[in-house]
Amino acid sequence: MLLSAFISKRFRAHSGQKDGQNGFVSFIAKASTIGILLGVAVLIVALSVINGFEQQLVHRLLSVVPQVEYVAPNKPINNWQSKVALLRSQAGVTGAAPFISVNGMAQYKSELKAVEVRGVSPEFENQVSALNKFTEGRLVSQLQQEDVLLGQQIVNRLGLKIGDPVTLLIPQINQQSNTLLAPKRVSLNLAGIIKMGGPIDETAAFIRLDKAQSVLSFEQNQVTGLRLQVADVFAAHQTAMRVGQVIPDYVYVSSWFRTQGSLYQDIQMVRTIVYIVVFLIIAVASFNIVSSLVMEVREKQANIAILKTMGAQDSTILATFVMQGFTQALIGVILGTVIGVMLALNISELFTWASNLLGDNPLQGVYFIEFLPSKLVWQDIVITVIVTFVLAILATLYPAWQATRVDPAKVLGN
């Protein structure tokens, strides 16, 4: 093995000379190394960004949007206090809270914006939502009777600032004739601004539960829905169906898979596509190793013949050219891993810098975050390195085997 390593090193030194075919073989070898370098670096960065989106989905978006909801379609849910206590006692449930949800309009001066008005209990909402982390001004747990919290994009659209008066227009329906009445006007004060980023900021409006009950003429024990926080967000649908059986009311069962599931599926689909595409890039780079080694075997036929006449075994020749390809892959993997890790650790800052430089953020208002997240998972790096080395070693086997078939008599006799 030491002899093979020594011969391989001499071959690489000779191939580095910039003359004729030696220079061309050296160029092909470097091209394969650069291809592997780029493939490894791109895969590490891409997987880190995908992992970052998945992490933000769980710890940011799913900490605010309902993980599980039970919504009454026709008449309100009565005695919500006892039902919240019942839900909290179920396995897999970490929190439960009541809510009242109704669509409406927010008005400031002559400007109007459609909103989803959500009446929540300050005492219970913290059990199922981390909204306080993304709120500026008064928090949900501090909501007063005449307060309202609005999303950042609603505030921007209406030209509001904290302390300004806001009017909510709530639709009214005549239950007897089932006709739409004039909307009810509710005057409130903007007490806080929700800064989540993405579509949530376009529709979110939070008021106290008792205020919503008063507006809709509900009794104090009546709500339109119950919300859960679950221990395992990826088992939310199964938990929702199982726990929902204990509720005696007729309710619609909803989990985040219905409202945000397409986003999670898109993340997983992109992860699969990235794996396939980048590994194909690495496979093409490995094919370049085949090309460079085939040409090098043809170029080094005389050297191989001399080694054989000196007693070198086929295993020594085979190991020599395997090491040639392995060294090319090793350089590419090491440099690609270092570059990929450095970019993955700093991609968020680089994205922010580029967005500020260009004056445009492509994520703004599109996704649930407005920055490029990154989470480096070492298992991804290990898998990338192992697969790359396996492809590189497989690529060296055929040229190395061809080298063992060189006939010294034919080569030296010419």
Coordinates of N, CA and C in Angstrom, one line a residue, residues 97-237:
A97 N -57.1 25.9 24.6 CA -57.6 27.3 24.8 C -58.9 27.5 23.9
P98 N -59.8 28.4 24.4 CA -61.0 28.7 23.6 C -60.7 29.9 22.7
F99 N -61.5 30.0 21.6 CA -61.4 31.2 20.8 C -62.7 31.5 20.1
I100 N -62.9 32.7 19.6 CA -64.0 33.0 18.7 C -63.3 33.6 17.4
S101 N -63.7 33.1 16.3 CA -63.1 33.6 15.0 C -64.2 34.0 14.1
V102 N -64.0 35.2 13.5 CA -65.0 35.8 12.6 C -64.2 36.7 11.6
N103 N -64.6 36.6 10.4 CA -64.1 37.5 9.3 C -64.7 38.9 9.4
G104 N -63.8 39.9 9.2 CA -64.3 41.3 9.3 C -63.4 42.2 8.5
M105 N -63.6 43.5 8.8 CA -62.8 44.5 8.1 C -62.2 45.4 9.2
A106 N -61.0 45.9 9.0 CA -60.4 46.9 9.9 C -60.4 48.2 9.1
Q107 N -60.8 49.3 9.8 CA -60.9 50.6 9.2 C -60.2 51.6 10.0
Y108 N -59.4 52.5 9.2 CA -58.7 53.6 9.9 C -58.9 54.8 8.9
K109 N -59.6 55.8 9.3 CA -60.0 56.9 8.4 C -60.7 56.3 7.2
S110 N -60.2 56.5 6.0 CA -60.9 56.0 4.8 C -60.3 54.7 4.3
E111 N -59.3 54.2 5.0 CA -58.7 52.9 4.5 C -59.4 51.7 5.2
L112 N -59.5 50.6 4.3 CA -60.1 49.4 4.8 C -59.2 48.2 4.5
K113 N -59.2 47.2 5.3 CA -58.4 46.0 5.1 C -59.2 44.8 5.7
A114 N -59.3 43.7 4.9 CA -59.9 42.5 5.4 C -59.0 41.8 6.4
V115 N -59.7 41.4 7.5 CA -58.9 40.8 8.6 C -59.7 39.5 9.1
E116 N -59.0 38.7 9.8 CA -59.6 37.6 10.6 C -59.6 38.0 12.0
V117 N -60.7 38.3 12.6 CA -60.8 38.8 14.0 C -60.8 37.5 14.8
R118 N -60.0 37.5 15.8 CA -59.9 36.3 16.7 C -59.9 36.7 18.1
G119 N -61.0 36.3 18.8 CA -61.1 36.6 20.2 C -60.5 35.5 21.0
V120 N -59.5 35.9 21.9 CA -58.7 34.9 22.6 C -58.7 35.3 24.1
S121 N -58.5 34.3 24.9 CA -58.4 34.5 26.4 C -57.0 34.7 26.7
P122 N -56.6 35.8 27.3 CA -55.2 36.1 27.7 C -54.7 35.0 28.7
E123 N -55.5 34.4 29.5 CA -55.1 33.4 30.5 C -54.8 32.1 29.8
F124 N -55.4 31.8 28.7 CA -55.3 30.4 28.1 C -54.4 30.5 26.8
E125 N -54.4 31.6 26.2 CA -53.7 31.7 24.8 C -52.2 31.3 24.9
N126 N -51.6 31.7 26.0 CA -50.1 31.4 26.1 C -49.9 29.9 26.1
Q127 N -50.9 29.1 26.5 CA -50.7 27.6 26.5 C -50.6 27.0 25.1
V128 N -51.1 27.7 24.1 CA -51.2 27.2 22.8 C -50.5 28.0 21.7
S129 N -50.0 29.1 22.1 CA -49.4 30.0 21.1 C -48.2 30.8 21.7
A130 N -47.2 31.0 20.8 CA -46.0 31.8 21.2 C -46.1 33.2 20.5
L131 N -47.3 33.7 20.3 CA -47.5 34.9 19.7 C -46.7 36.1 20.4
N132 N -46.6 36.0 21.7 CA -45.9 37.1 22.4 C -44.5 37.3 21.9
K133 N -43.9 36.3 21.4 CA -42.5 36.4 20.9 C -42.4 37.3 19.7
F134 N -43.5 37.5 19.0 CA -43.5 38.2 17.7 C -44.3 39.4 17.8
T135 N -44.6 39.9 19.0 CA -45.5 41.1 19.1 C -44.7 42.3 19.7
E136 N -45.0 43.4 19.1 CA -44.4 44.7 19.6 C -45.5 45.5 20.3
G137 N -45.2 46.0 21.4 CA -46.2 46.7 22.2 C -46.8 45.8 23.2
R138 N -48.1 46.0 23.4 CA -48.8 45.2 24.4 C -49.0 43.7 23.9
L139 N -48.7 42.7 24.8 CA -48.7 41.3 24.4 C -50.1 40.8 24.5
V140 N -50.3 39.6 24.0 CA -51.6 38.9 24.0 C -52.0 38.7 25.5
S141 N -51.1 38.3 26.3 CA -51.4 38.1 27.7 C -51.7 39.4 28.5
Q142 N -51.5 40.5 27.8 CA -51.8 41.8 28.5 C -53.0 42.5 27.9
L143 N -53.7 41.9 27.0 CA -54.8 42.5 26.3 C -55.9 43.1 27.2
Q144 N -56.3 44.3 26.9 CA -57.3 44.9 27.7 C -58.6 44.9 26.9
Q145 N -59.7 45.3 27.5 CA -61.1 45.2 26.9 C -61.2 46.0 25.6
E146 N -60.5 47.1 25.5 CA -60.6 47.9 24.3 C -59.4 47.9 23.4
D147 N -58.6 46.8 23.5 CA -57.4 46.7 22.7 C -57.6 45.8 21.5
V148 N -56.7 46.0 20.5 CA -56.6 45.1 19.4 C -55.2 45.0 19.0
L149 N -54.8 43.8 18.6 CA -53.5 43.6 18.0 C -53.6 43.3 16.5
L150 N -52.8 43.9 15.7 CA -52.9 43.8 14.2 C -51.6 43.4 13.7
G151 N -51.6 42.6 12.5 CA -50.4 42.2 11.8 C -49.7 43.4 11.2
Q152 N -48.4 43.3 11.0 CA -47.6 44.4 10.5 C -48.1 44.9 9.2
Q153 N -48.5 44.0 8.3 CA -48.9 44.4 6.9 C -50.2 45.1 7.0
I154 N -51.1 44.8 7.9 CA -52.4 45.5 8.1 C -52.1 46.9 8.5
V155 N -51.1 47.0 9.5 CA -50.7 48.3 10.1 C -50.2 49.2 8.9
N156 N -49.3 48.6 8.1 CA -48.7 49.4 7.0 C -49.8 49.8 6.0
R157 N -50.7 48.9 5.7 CA -51.7 49.2 4.7 C -52.6 50.4 5.2
L158 N -53.0 50.4 6.5 CA -53.9 51.4 7.0 C -53.1 52.7 7.5
G159 N -51.8 52.6 7.6 CA -51.0 53.8 8.0 C -51.2 54.0 9.5
L160 N -51.2 52.9 10.3 CA -51.4 53.0 11.7 C -50.1 53.1 12.5
K161 N -50.2 53.5 13.8 CA -49.2 53.3 14.7 C -49.8 53.0 16.1
I162 N -49.0 52.4 17.0 CA -49.5 52.0 18.3 C -50.2 53.2 19.0
G163 N -51.4 53.0 19.5 CA -52.2 54.0 20.2 C -53.3 54.6 19.3
D164 N -53.2 54.4 18.0 CA -54.3 54.9 17.1 C -55.6 54.2 17.3
P165 N -56.7 54.9 17.1 CA -58.0 54.2 17.1 C -58.3 53.4 15.9
V166 N -58.9 52.2 16.0 CA -59.2 51.4 14.9 C -60.6 50.9 15.0
T167 N -61.3 50.8 13.9 CA -62.7 50.4 13.9 C -62.7 49.0 13.2
L168 N -63.3 48.0 13.9 CA -63.5 46.7 13.3 C -65.0 46.6 12.8
L169 N -65.2 46.2 11.6 CA -66.5 46.0 11.0 C -66.8 44.5 11.1
I170 N -67.8 44.1 11.9 CA -68.1 42.7 12.1 C -69.5 42.4 11.4
P171 N -69.5 41.5 10.5 CA -70.8 41.2 9.8 C -71.8 40.6 10.7
Q172 N -73.1 41.0 10.5 CA -74.2 40.6 11.4 C -75.2 39.8 10.5
I173 N -75.7 38.7 11.0 CA -76.7 37.9 10.2 C -77.9 37.8 11.1
N174 N -79.1 38.0 10.5 CA -80.4 37.8 11.1 C -80.7 36.3 11.1
Q175 N -80.6 35.7 12.3 CA -80.7 34.2 12.4 C -82.1 33.7 11.9
Q176 N -83.1 34.6 12.1 CA -84.5 34.1 11.7 C -84.7 34.1 10.2
S177 N -84.3 35.2 9.6 CA -84.5 35.3 8.1 C -83.3 35.0 7.3
N178 N -82.1 34.7 8.1 CA -80.9 34.3 7.4 C -80.4 35.4 6.4
T179 N -80.6 36.7 6.7 CA -80.2 37.8 5.9 C -79.1 38.5 6.5
L180 N -78.3 39.2 5.7 CA -77.1 39.9 6.1 C -77.6 41.3 6.6
L181 N -77.2 41.7 7.8 CA -77.5 43.0 8.3 C -76.3 43.9 8.1
A182 N -76.5 45.2 8.5 CA -75.4 46.1 8.5 C -74.3 45.7 9.5
P183 N -73.1 45.8 9.1 CA -72.0 45.4 10.0 C -72.0 46.1 11.3
K184 N -71.6 45.5 12.3 CA -71.4 46.1 13.6 C -70.1 46.8 13.7
R185 N -70.1 48.0 14.2 CA -68.8 48.8 14.3 C -68.3 48.7 15.7
V186 N -67.1 48.3 15.8 CA -66.4 48.1 17.1 C -65.2 49.0 17.2
S187 N -65.2 50.0 18.1 CA -64.1 51.0 18.2 C -63.1 50.4 19.2
L188 N -61.8 50.3 18.8 CA -60.8 49.8 19.6 C -59.5 50.6 19.5
N189 N -58.5 50.3 20.3 CA -57.2 51.0 20.2 C -56.1 50.0 19.8
L190 N -55.3 50.4 18.8 CA -54.2 49.5 18.4 C -53.2 49.5 19.6
A191 N -53.1 48.3 20.2 CA -52.2 48.2 21.4 C -50.9 47.5 21.1
G192 N -50.8 46.7 20.0 CA -49.6 46.0 19.7 C -49.6 45.6 18.2
I193 N -48.4 45.3 17.7 CA -48.3 44.9 16.3 C -47.6 43.6 16.2
I194 N -48.2 42.7 15.4 CA -47.6 41.3 15.2 C -46.7 41.3 14.1
K195 N -45.4 40.9 14.3 CA -44.4 40.9 13.3 C -43.9 39.5 13.1
M196 N -44.7 38.7 12.5 CA -44.3 37.3 12.1 C -43.6 37.2 10.8
G197 N -44.0 38.1 9.8 CA -43.5 38.0 8.5 C -44.4 37.0 7.7
G198 N -44.6 37.3 6.4 CA -45.4 36.4 5.6 C -46.9 36.7 5.7
P199 N -47.7 35.8 5.2 CA -49.2 36.0 5.1 C -49.9 36.2 6.4
I200 N -49.4 35.7 7.6 CA -50.0 35.9 8.8 C -50.2 37.4 9.1
D201 N -49.2 38.2 8.8 CA -49.3 39.6 9.1 C -50.3 40.3 8.3
E202 N -50.9 39.7 7.2 CA -51.8 40.3 6.4 C -53.3 40.2 6.9
T203 N -53.5 39.3 7.8 CA -54.9 39.0 8.2 C -55.1 39.0 9.7
A204 N -54.1 38.9 10.5 CA -54.3 38.7 12.0 C -54.8 39.9 12.7
A205 N -55.9 39.7 13.5 CA -56.4 40.7 14.4 C -56.9 40.0 15.6
F206 N -56.3 40.4 16.8 CA -56.6 39.7 18.0 C -57.3 40.7 19.0
I207 N -58.4 40.2 19.6 CA -59.1 41.0 20.7 C -59.3 40.0 21.8
R208 N -59.8 40.6 22.9 CA -60.1 39.7 24.1 C -61.3 38.8 23.8
L209 N -61.3 37.7 24.4 CA -62.5 36.7 24.2 C -63.8 37.3 24.7
D210 N -63.7 38.0 25.9 CA -65.0 38.5 26.4 C -65.5 39.7 25.5
K211 N -64.6 40.4 24.9 CA -65.0 41.5 24.0 C -65.7 40.9 22.7
A212 N -65.1 39.8 22.2 CA -65.7 39.1 21.0 C -67.1 38.5 21.4
Q213 N -67.2 38.0 22.6 CA -68.5 37.5 23.1 C -69.5 38.6 23.1
S214 N -69.1 39.7 23.6 CA -70.0 40.9 23.7 C -70.5 41.3 22.3
V215 N -69.5 41.4 21.4 CA -69.8 41.9 20.0 C -70.8 40.9 19.3
L216 N -70.6 39.6 19.5 CA -71.5 38.6 18.8 C -72.7 38.2 19.6
S217 N -72.9 38.8 20.8 CA -74.0 38.5 21.7 C -73.9 37.1 22.2
F218 N -72.7 36.6 22.4 CA -72.5 35.2 23.0 C -72.6 35.3 24.5
E219 N -72.9 34.2 25.2 CA -72.8 34.1 26.6 C -71.3 33.9 27.0
Q220 N -71.0 34.1 28.3 CA -69.7 34.0 28.7 C -69.1 32.6 28.6
N221 N -69.9 31.6 28.5 CA -69.4 30.2 28.4 C -69.5 29.7 27.0
Q222 N -69.7 30.6 26.0 CA -69.9 30.2 24.6 C -68.7 30.7 23.7
V223 N -68.2 29.8 22.9 CA -67.1 30.1 21.9 C -67.4 29.4 20.6
T224 N -66.7 29.8 19.6 CA -66.9 29.1 18.3 C -65.9 28.0 18.1
G225 N -64.8 27.9 18.9 CA -63.9 26.8 18.7 C -63.0 26.6 19.8
L226 N -62.3 25.5 19.8 CA -61.3 25.1 20.8 C -60.0 24.8 20.1
R227 N -58.9 25.2 20.7 CA -57.6 25.0 20.0 C -56.6 24.2 20.9
L228 N -55.8 23.4 20.3 CA -54.9 22.5 21.0 C -53.4 22.8 20.7
Q229 N -52.6 22.6 21.6 CA -51.1 22.5 21.4 C -50.8 21.0 21.7
V230 N -50.0 20.4 20.7 CA -49.8 19.0 20.9 C -48.3 18.8 21.1
A231 N -47.9 17.6 21.7 CA -46.5 17.3 22.0 C -45.7 17.0 20.7
D232 N -46.3 16.3 19.7 CA -45.7 16.0 18.5 C -46.4 16.6 17.3
V233 N -45.8 17.7 16.8 CA -46.5 18.4 15.7 C -46.7 17.6 14.5
F234 N -45.8 16.6 14.2 CA -46.0 15.8 13.0 C -47.0 14.7 13.2
A235 N -47.5 14.5 14.4 CA -48.6 13.6 14.6 C -49.9 14.3 15.0
A236 N -49.9 15.6 14.6 CA -51.1 16.5 15.0 C -52.4 15.9 14.4
H237 N -52.4 15.5 13.2 CA -53.7 15.0 12.6 C -54.2 13.8 13.4

